[in-house]
Tab-separated table of C-alpha atoms in Angstrom:
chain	number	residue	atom	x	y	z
A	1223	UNK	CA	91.483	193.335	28.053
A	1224	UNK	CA	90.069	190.869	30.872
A	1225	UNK	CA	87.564	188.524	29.369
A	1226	UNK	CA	84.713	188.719	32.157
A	1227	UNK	CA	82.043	185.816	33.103
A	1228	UNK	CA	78.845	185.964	35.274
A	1229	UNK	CA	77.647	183.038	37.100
A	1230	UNK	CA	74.258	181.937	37.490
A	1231	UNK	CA	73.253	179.525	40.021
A	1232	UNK	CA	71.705	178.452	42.857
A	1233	UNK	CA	74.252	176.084	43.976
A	1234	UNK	CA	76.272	177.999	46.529
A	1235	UNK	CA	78.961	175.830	46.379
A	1236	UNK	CA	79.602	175.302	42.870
A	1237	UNK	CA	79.751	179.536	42.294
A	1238	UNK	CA	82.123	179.158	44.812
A	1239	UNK	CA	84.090	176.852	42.899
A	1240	UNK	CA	83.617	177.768	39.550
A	1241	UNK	CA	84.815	181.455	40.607
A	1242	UNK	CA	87.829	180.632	42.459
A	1243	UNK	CA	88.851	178.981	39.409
A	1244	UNK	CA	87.953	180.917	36.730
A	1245	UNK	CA	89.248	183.654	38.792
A	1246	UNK	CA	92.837	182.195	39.499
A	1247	UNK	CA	92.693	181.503	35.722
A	1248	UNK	CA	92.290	185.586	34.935
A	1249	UNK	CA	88.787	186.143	34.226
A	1250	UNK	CA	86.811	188.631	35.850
A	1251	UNK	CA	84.048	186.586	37.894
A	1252	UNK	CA	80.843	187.522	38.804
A	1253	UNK	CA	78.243	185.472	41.018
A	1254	UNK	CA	74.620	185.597	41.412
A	1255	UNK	CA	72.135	182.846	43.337
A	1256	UNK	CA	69.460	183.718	41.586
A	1257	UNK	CA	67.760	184.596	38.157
A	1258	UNK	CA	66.815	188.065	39.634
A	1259	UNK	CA	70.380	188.494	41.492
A	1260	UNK	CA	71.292	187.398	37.649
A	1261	UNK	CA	69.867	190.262	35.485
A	1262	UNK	CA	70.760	192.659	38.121
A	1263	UNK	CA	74.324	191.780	38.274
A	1264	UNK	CA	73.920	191.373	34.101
A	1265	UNK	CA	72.906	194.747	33.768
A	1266	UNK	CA	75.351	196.276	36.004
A	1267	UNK	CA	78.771	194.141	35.019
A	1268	UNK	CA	78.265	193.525	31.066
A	1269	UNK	CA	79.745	190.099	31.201
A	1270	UNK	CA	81.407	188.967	27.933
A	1271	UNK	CA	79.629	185.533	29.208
A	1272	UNK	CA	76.903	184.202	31.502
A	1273	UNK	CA	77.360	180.705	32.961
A	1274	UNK	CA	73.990	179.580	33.549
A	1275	UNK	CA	72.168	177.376	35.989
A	1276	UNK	CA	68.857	175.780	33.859
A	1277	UNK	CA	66.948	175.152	36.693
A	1278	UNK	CA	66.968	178.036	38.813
A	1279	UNK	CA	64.442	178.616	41.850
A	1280	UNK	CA	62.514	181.957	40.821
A	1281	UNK	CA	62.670	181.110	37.006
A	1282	UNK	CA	63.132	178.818	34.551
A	1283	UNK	CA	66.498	178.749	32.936
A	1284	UNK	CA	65.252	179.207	29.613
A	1285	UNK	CA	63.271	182.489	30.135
A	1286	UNK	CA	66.231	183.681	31.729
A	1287	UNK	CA	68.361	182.989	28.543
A	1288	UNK	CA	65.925	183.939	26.181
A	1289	UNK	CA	66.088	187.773	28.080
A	1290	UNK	CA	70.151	187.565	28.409
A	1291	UNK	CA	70.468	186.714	24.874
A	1292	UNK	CA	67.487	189.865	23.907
A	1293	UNK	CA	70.121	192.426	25.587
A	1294	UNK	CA	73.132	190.626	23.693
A	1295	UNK	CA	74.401	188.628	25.947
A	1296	UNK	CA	76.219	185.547	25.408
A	1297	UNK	CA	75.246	182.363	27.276
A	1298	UNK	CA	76.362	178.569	28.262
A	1299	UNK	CA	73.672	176.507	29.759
A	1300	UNK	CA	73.997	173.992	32.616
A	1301	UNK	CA	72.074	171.418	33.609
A	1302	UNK	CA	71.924	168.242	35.645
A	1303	UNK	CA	69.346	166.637	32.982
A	1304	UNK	CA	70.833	166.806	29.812
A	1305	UNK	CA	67.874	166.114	27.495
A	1306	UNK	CA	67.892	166.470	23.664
A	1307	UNK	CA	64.745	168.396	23.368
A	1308	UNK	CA	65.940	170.592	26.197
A	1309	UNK	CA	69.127	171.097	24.786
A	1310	UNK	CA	67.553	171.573	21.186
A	1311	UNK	CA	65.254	174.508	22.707
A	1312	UNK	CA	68.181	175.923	24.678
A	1313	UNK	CA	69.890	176.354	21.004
A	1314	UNK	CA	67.138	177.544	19.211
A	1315	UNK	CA	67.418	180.652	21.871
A	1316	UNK	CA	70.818	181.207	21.401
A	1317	UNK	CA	73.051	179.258	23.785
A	1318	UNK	CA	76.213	179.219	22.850
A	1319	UNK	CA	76.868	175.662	24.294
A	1320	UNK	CA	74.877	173.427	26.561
A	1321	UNK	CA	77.024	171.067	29.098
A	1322	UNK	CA	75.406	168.887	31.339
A	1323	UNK	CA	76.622	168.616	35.717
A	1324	UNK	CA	78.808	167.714	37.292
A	1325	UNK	CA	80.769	170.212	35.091
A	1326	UNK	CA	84.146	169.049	33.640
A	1327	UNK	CA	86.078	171.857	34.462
A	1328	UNK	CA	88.153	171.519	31.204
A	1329	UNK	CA	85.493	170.993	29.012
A	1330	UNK	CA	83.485	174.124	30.107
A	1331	UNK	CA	87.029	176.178	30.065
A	1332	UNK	CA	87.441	175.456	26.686
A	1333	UNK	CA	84.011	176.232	25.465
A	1334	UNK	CA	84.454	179.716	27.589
A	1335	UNK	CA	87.542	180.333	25.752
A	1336	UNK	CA	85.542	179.752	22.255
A	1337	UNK	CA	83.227	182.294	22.938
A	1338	UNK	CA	85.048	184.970	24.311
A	1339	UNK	CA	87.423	184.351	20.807
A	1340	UNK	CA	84.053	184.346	18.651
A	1341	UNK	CA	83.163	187.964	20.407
A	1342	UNK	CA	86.461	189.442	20.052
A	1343	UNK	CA	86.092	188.438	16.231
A	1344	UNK	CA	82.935	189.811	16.042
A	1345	UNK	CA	84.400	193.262	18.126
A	1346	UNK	CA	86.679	193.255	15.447
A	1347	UNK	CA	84.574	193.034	12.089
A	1348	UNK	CA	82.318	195.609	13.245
A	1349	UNK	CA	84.708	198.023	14.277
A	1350	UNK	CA	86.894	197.474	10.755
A	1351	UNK	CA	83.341	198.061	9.225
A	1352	UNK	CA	82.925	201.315	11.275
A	1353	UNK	CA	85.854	202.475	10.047
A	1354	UNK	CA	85.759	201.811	6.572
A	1355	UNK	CA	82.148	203.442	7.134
A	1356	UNK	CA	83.606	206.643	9.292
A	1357	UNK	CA	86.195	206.766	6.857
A	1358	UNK	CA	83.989	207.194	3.982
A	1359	UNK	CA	81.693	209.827	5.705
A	1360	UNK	CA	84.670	211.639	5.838
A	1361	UNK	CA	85.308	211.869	2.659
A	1362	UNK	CA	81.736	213.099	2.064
A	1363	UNK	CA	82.185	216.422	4.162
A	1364	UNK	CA	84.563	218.168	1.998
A	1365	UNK	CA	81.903	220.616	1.045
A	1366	UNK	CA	83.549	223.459	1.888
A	1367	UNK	CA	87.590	224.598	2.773
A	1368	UNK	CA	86.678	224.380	7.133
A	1369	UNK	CA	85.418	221.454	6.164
A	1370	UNK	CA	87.834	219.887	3.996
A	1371	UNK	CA	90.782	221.162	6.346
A	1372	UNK	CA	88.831	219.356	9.895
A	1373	UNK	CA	89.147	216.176	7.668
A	1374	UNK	CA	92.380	216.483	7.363
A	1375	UNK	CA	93.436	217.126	10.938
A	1376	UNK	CA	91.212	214.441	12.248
A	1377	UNK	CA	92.906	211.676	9.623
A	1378	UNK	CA	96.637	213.418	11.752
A	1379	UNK	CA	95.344	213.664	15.154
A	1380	UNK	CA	94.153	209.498	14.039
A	1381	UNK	CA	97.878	208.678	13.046
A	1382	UNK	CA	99.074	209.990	16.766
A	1383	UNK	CA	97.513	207.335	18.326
A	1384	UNK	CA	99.233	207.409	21.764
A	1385	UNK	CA	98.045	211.588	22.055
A	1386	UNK	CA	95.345	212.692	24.080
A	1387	UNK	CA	92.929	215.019	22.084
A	1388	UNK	CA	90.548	217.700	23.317
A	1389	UNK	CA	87.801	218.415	21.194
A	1390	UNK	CA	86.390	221.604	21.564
A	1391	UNK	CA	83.271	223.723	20.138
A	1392	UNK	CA	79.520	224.964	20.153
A	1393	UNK	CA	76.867	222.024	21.089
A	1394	UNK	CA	76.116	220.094	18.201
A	1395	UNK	CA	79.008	220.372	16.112
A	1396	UNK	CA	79.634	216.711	16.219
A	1397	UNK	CA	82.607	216.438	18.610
A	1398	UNK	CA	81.385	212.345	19.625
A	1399	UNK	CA	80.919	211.545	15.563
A	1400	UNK	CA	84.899	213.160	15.137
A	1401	UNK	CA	85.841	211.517	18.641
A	1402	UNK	CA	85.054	207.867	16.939
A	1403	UNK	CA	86.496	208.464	13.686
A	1404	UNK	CA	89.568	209.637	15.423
A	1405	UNK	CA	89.504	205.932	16.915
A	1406	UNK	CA	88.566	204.017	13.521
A	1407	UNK	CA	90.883	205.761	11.542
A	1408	UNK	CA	93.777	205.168	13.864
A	1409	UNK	CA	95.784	202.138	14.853
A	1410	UNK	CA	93.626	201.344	17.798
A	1411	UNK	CA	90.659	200.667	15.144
A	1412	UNK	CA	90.645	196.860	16.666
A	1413	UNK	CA	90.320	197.919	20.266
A	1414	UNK	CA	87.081	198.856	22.302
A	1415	UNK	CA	85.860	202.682	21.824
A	1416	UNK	CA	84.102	203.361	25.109
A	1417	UNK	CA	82.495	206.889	26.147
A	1418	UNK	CA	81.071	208.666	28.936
A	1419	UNK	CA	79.345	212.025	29.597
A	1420	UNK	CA	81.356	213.827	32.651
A	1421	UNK	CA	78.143	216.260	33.284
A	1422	UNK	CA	75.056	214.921	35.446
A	1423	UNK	CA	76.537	212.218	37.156
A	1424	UNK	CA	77.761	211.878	40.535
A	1425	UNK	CA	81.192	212.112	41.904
A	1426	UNK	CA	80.848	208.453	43.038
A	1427	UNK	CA	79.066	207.328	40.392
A	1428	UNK	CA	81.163	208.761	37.825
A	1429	UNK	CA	84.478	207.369	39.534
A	1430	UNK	CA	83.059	203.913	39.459
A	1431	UNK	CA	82.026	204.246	35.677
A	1432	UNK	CA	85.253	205.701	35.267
A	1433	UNK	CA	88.076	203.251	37.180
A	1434	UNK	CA	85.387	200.529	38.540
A	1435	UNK	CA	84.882	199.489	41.792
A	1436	UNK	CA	85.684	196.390	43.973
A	1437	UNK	CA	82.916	194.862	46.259
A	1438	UNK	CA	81.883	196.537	49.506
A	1439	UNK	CA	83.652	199.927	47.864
A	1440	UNK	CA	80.030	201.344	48.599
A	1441	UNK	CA	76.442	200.176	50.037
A	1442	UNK	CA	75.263	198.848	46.289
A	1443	UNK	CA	78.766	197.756	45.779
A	1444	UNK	CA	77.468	193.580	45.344
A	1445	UNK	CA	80.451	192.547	43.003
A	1446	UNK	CA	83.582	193.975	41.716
A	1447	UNK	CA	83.339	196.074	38.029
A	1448	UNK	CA	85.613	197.073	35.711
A	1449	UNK	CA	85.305	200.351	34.945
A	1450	UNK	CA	85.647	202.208	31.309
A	1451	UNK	CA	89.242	203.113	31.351
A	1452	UNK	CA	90.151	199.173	32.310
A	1453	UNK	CA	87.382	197.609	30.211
A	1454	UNK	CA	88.742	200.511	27.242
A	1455	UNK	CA	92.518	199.013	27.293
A	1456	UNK	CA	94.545	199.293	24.011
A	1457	UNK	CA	91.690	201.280	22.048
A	1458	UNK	CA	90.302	204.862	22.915
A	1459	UNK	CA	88.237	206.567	25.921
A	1460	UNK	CA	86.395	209.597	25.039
A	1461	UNK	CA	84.983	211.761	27.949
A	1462	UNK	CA	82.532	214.277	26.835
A	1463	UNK	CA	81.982	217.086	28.933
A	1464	UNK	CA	85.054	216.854	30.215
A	1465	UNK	CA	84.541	220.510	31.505
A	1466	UNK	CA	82.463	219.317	33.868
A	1467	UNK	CA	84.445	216.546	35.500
A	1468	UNK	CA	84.349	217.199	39.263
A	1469	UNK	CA	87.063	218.489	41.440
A	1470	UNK	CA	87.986	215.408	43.122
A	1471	UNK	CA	88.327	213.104	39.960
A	1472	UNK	CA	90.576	215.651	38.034
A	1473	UNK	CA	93.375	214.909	40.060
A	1474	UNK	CA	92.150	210.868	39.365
A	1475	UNK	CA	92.192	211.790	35.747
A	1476	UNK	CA	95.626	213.561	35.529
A	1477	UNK	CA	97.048	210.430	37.525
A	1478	UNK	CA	96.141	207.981	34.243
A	1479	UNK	CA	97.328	210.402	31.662
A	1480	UNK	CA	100.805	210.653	33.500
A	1481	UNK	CA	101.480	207.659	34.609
A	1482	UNK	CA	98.856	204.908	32.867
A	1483	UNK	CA	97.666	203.439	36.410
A	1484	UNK	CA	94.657	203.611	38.465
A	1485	UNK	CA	92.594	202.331	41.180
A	1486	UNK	CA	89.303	201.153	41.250
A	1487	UNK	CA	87.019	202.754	43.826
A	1488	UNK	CA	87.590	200.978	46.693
A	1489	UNK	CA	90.962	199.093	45.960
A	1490	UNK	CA	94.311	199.540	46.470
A	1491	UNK	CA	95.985	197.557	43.564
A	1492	UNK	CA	97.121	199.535	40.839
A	1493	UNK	CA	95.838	198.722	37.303
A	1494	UNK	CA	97.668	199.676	34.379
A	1495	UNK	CA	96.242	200.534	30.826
A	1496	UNK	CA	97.619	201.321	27.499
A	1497	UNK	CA	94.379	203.653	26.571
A	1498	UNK	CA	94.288	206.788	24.530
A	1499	UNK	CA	91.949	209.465	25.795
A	1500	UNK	CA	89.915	211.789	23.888
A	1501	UNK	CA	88.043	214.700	25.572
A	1502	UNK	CA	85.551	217.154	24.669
A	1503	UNK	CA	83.766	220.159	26.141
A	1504	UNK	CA	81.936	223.270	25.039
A	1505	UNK	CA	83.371	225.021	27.761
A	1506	UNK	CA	86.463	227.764	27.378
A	1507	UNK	CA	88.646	225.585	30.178
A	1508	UNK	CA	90.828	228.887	29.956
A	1509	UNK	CA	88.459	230.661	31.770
A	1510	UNK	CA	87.868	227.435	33.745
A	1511	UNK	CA	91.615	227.401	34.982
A	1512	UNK	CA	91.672	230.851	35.526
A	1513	UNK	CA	88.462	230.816	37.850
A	1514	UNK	CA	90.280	227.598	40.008
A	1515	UNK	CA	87.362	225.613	38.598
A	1516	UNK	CA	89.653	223.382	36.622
A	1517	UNK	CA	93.116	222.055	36.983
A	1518	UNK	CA	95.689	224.007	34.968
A	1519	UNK	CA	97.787	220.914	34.813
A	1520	UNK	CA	94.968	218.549	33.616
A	1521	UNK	CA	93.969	221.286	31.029
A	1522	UNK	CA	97.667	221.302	29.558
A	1523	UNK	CA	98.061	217.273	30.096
A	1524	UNK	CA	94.657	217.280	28.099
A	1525	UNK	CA	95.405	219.604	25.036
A	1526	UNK	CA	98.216	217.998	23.866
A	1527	UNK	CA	96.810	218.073	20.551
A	1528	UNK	CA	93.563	220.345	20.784
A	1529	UNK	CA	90.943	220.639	17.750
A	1530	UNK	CA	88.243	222.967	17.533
A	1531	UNK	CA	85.426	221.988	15.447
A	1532	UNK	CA	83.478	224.413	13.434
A	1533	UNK	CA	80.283	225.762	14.249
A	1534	UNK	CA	77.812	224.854	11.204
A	1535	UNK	CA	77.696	228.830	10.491
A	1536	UNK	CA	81.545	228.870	10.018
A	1537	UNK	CA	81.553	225.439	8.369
A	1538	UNK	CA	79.844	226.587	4.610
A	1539	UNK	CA	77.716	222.994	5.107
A	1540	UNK	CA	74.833	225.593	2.779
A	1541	UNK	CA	77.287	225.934	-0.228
């Protein structure tokens, strides 16, 4: 997966030159002039790391990485005064490093490539906690026979990690809770589990959640984004609602689950991902085929390896 950086600063030319390089050297790059530009683009992109200006012209530096770091984002400060007491503050919020300007391009690589490696560590204790946790919750359902035999196809459908899985049943029979056990019992445990509901959203909106966008793709379209199915490479996707995907992304869909490519809205390179994709709906896509509502060759791409969950009636979760 792309590591991805935002940067912060009012210096036109140096987010010029920071991005070209950083971009030539395979990071996703983001750019904003401001600190308001900077939350916006924040919220939208999910950077693994902000590059920050201190001294910005709307805000202090320091508020701004105070709020970064309270929605869990990682940040380098910058600064053309590098004083201790600023620099002391600036770690006491949670900078990850503080480097003063003009910016030694090596230097600042270096300490990008640190914390990108300290995240992906972190991604990777958590999730091997989840699963030991997901694992054991498992364990703990096998109250009853229907339950004791879903436990046991989840801990297959886990070992056939390059399958696509449709999860089907009633509303609230758990399909997301089996959807992430799927991916923390399997081999994928140590890649990214990313989800999306399929009902509610947009066609356009849903795409660029979906395969991402590149800038100018459409009028709020400020910077490229990856989208879940890149950002989701070598771990697990799960669409709920898949039922309700729109007619004019099935076909988008289908195209990743044949051949492992994409666009992003907007683009014309293709992308390729090693991603396995579990769906869910409480839908009978049968009856969705049948009335031209759904694609019959998405469905059968899709059910490879179906599993219908109980209902809690049929389950015996009162014995």
């Amino acid at each position: 997966m792309t590591d991805s950086l935002l940067l912060v600063d009012d210096d036109v030319g140096l987010l010029r030159g920071l991005g070209e390089y950083f971009d030539r050297n395979g990071y996703e790059v983001g750019r904003a002039d401001s600190a308001e530009a900077g939350f916006e683009a924040f919220e939208r992109l999910r950077p693994d790391v902000v590059i920050l200006d201190l001294h910005l012209p709307d805000m202090n530096g320091l508020e701004v990485l105070e709020r970064v770091r309270a929605r869990g984002g990682s940040v380098i400060l910058l600064t053309g005064q590098g004083d201790i007491e600023t620099a002391v503050r600036a770690m006491q919020l949670g900078a990850e490093h503080f480097l003063t300007k003009p910016v030694d391009l090596n230097h600042l690589a270096a300490a990008i490539a640190r914390v990108c490696e300290k995240i992906r560590l972190a991604r990777q204790n958590t999730l091997l906690r989840a699963r030991e946790h997901e694992h054991e919750g498992l364990e703990s359902l096998g109250v009853s026979p229907a339950i004791r035999e879903l436990g046991r196809q989840v801990e297959l459908l886990a070992e056939s990690e390059r399958s696509t899985v449709l999860l089907t049943g009633e509303s609230g029979t758990g399909k997301g809770w089996v959807a992430r056990v799927i991916h923390h019992l399997s081999p994928r445990a140590g890649g990214p589990f990313l989800e999306v509901n399929c009902g509610g959203l947009s066609a356009t909106f849903l795409e660029s959640e979906m395969f991402g966008h590149e800038k100018g793709a459409f009028t709020d379209a400020k910077e490229r984004r990856q989208g879940l199915f890149e950002l989701a490479d070598r771990g697990t996707i799960f669409l709920d609602e898949i039922g309700d995907l729109a007619p004019e992304l099935q076909p988008k869909v289908l195209k990743v689950l044949e051949t492992k490519t994409f666009r992003r809205l907007g683009g014309t390179r293709e992308m390729t991902v090693d991603v396995r994709l579990v769906a869910a709906t409480n839908r009978d896509l049968t009856a969705e085929v049948s009335a031209g509502r759904f694609r019959e060759d998405l469905y059968y791409r899709l059910s490879v390896m179906p599993l219908r969950l109980p209902a809690v009636r049929e389950a015996g979760l009162s014995e």
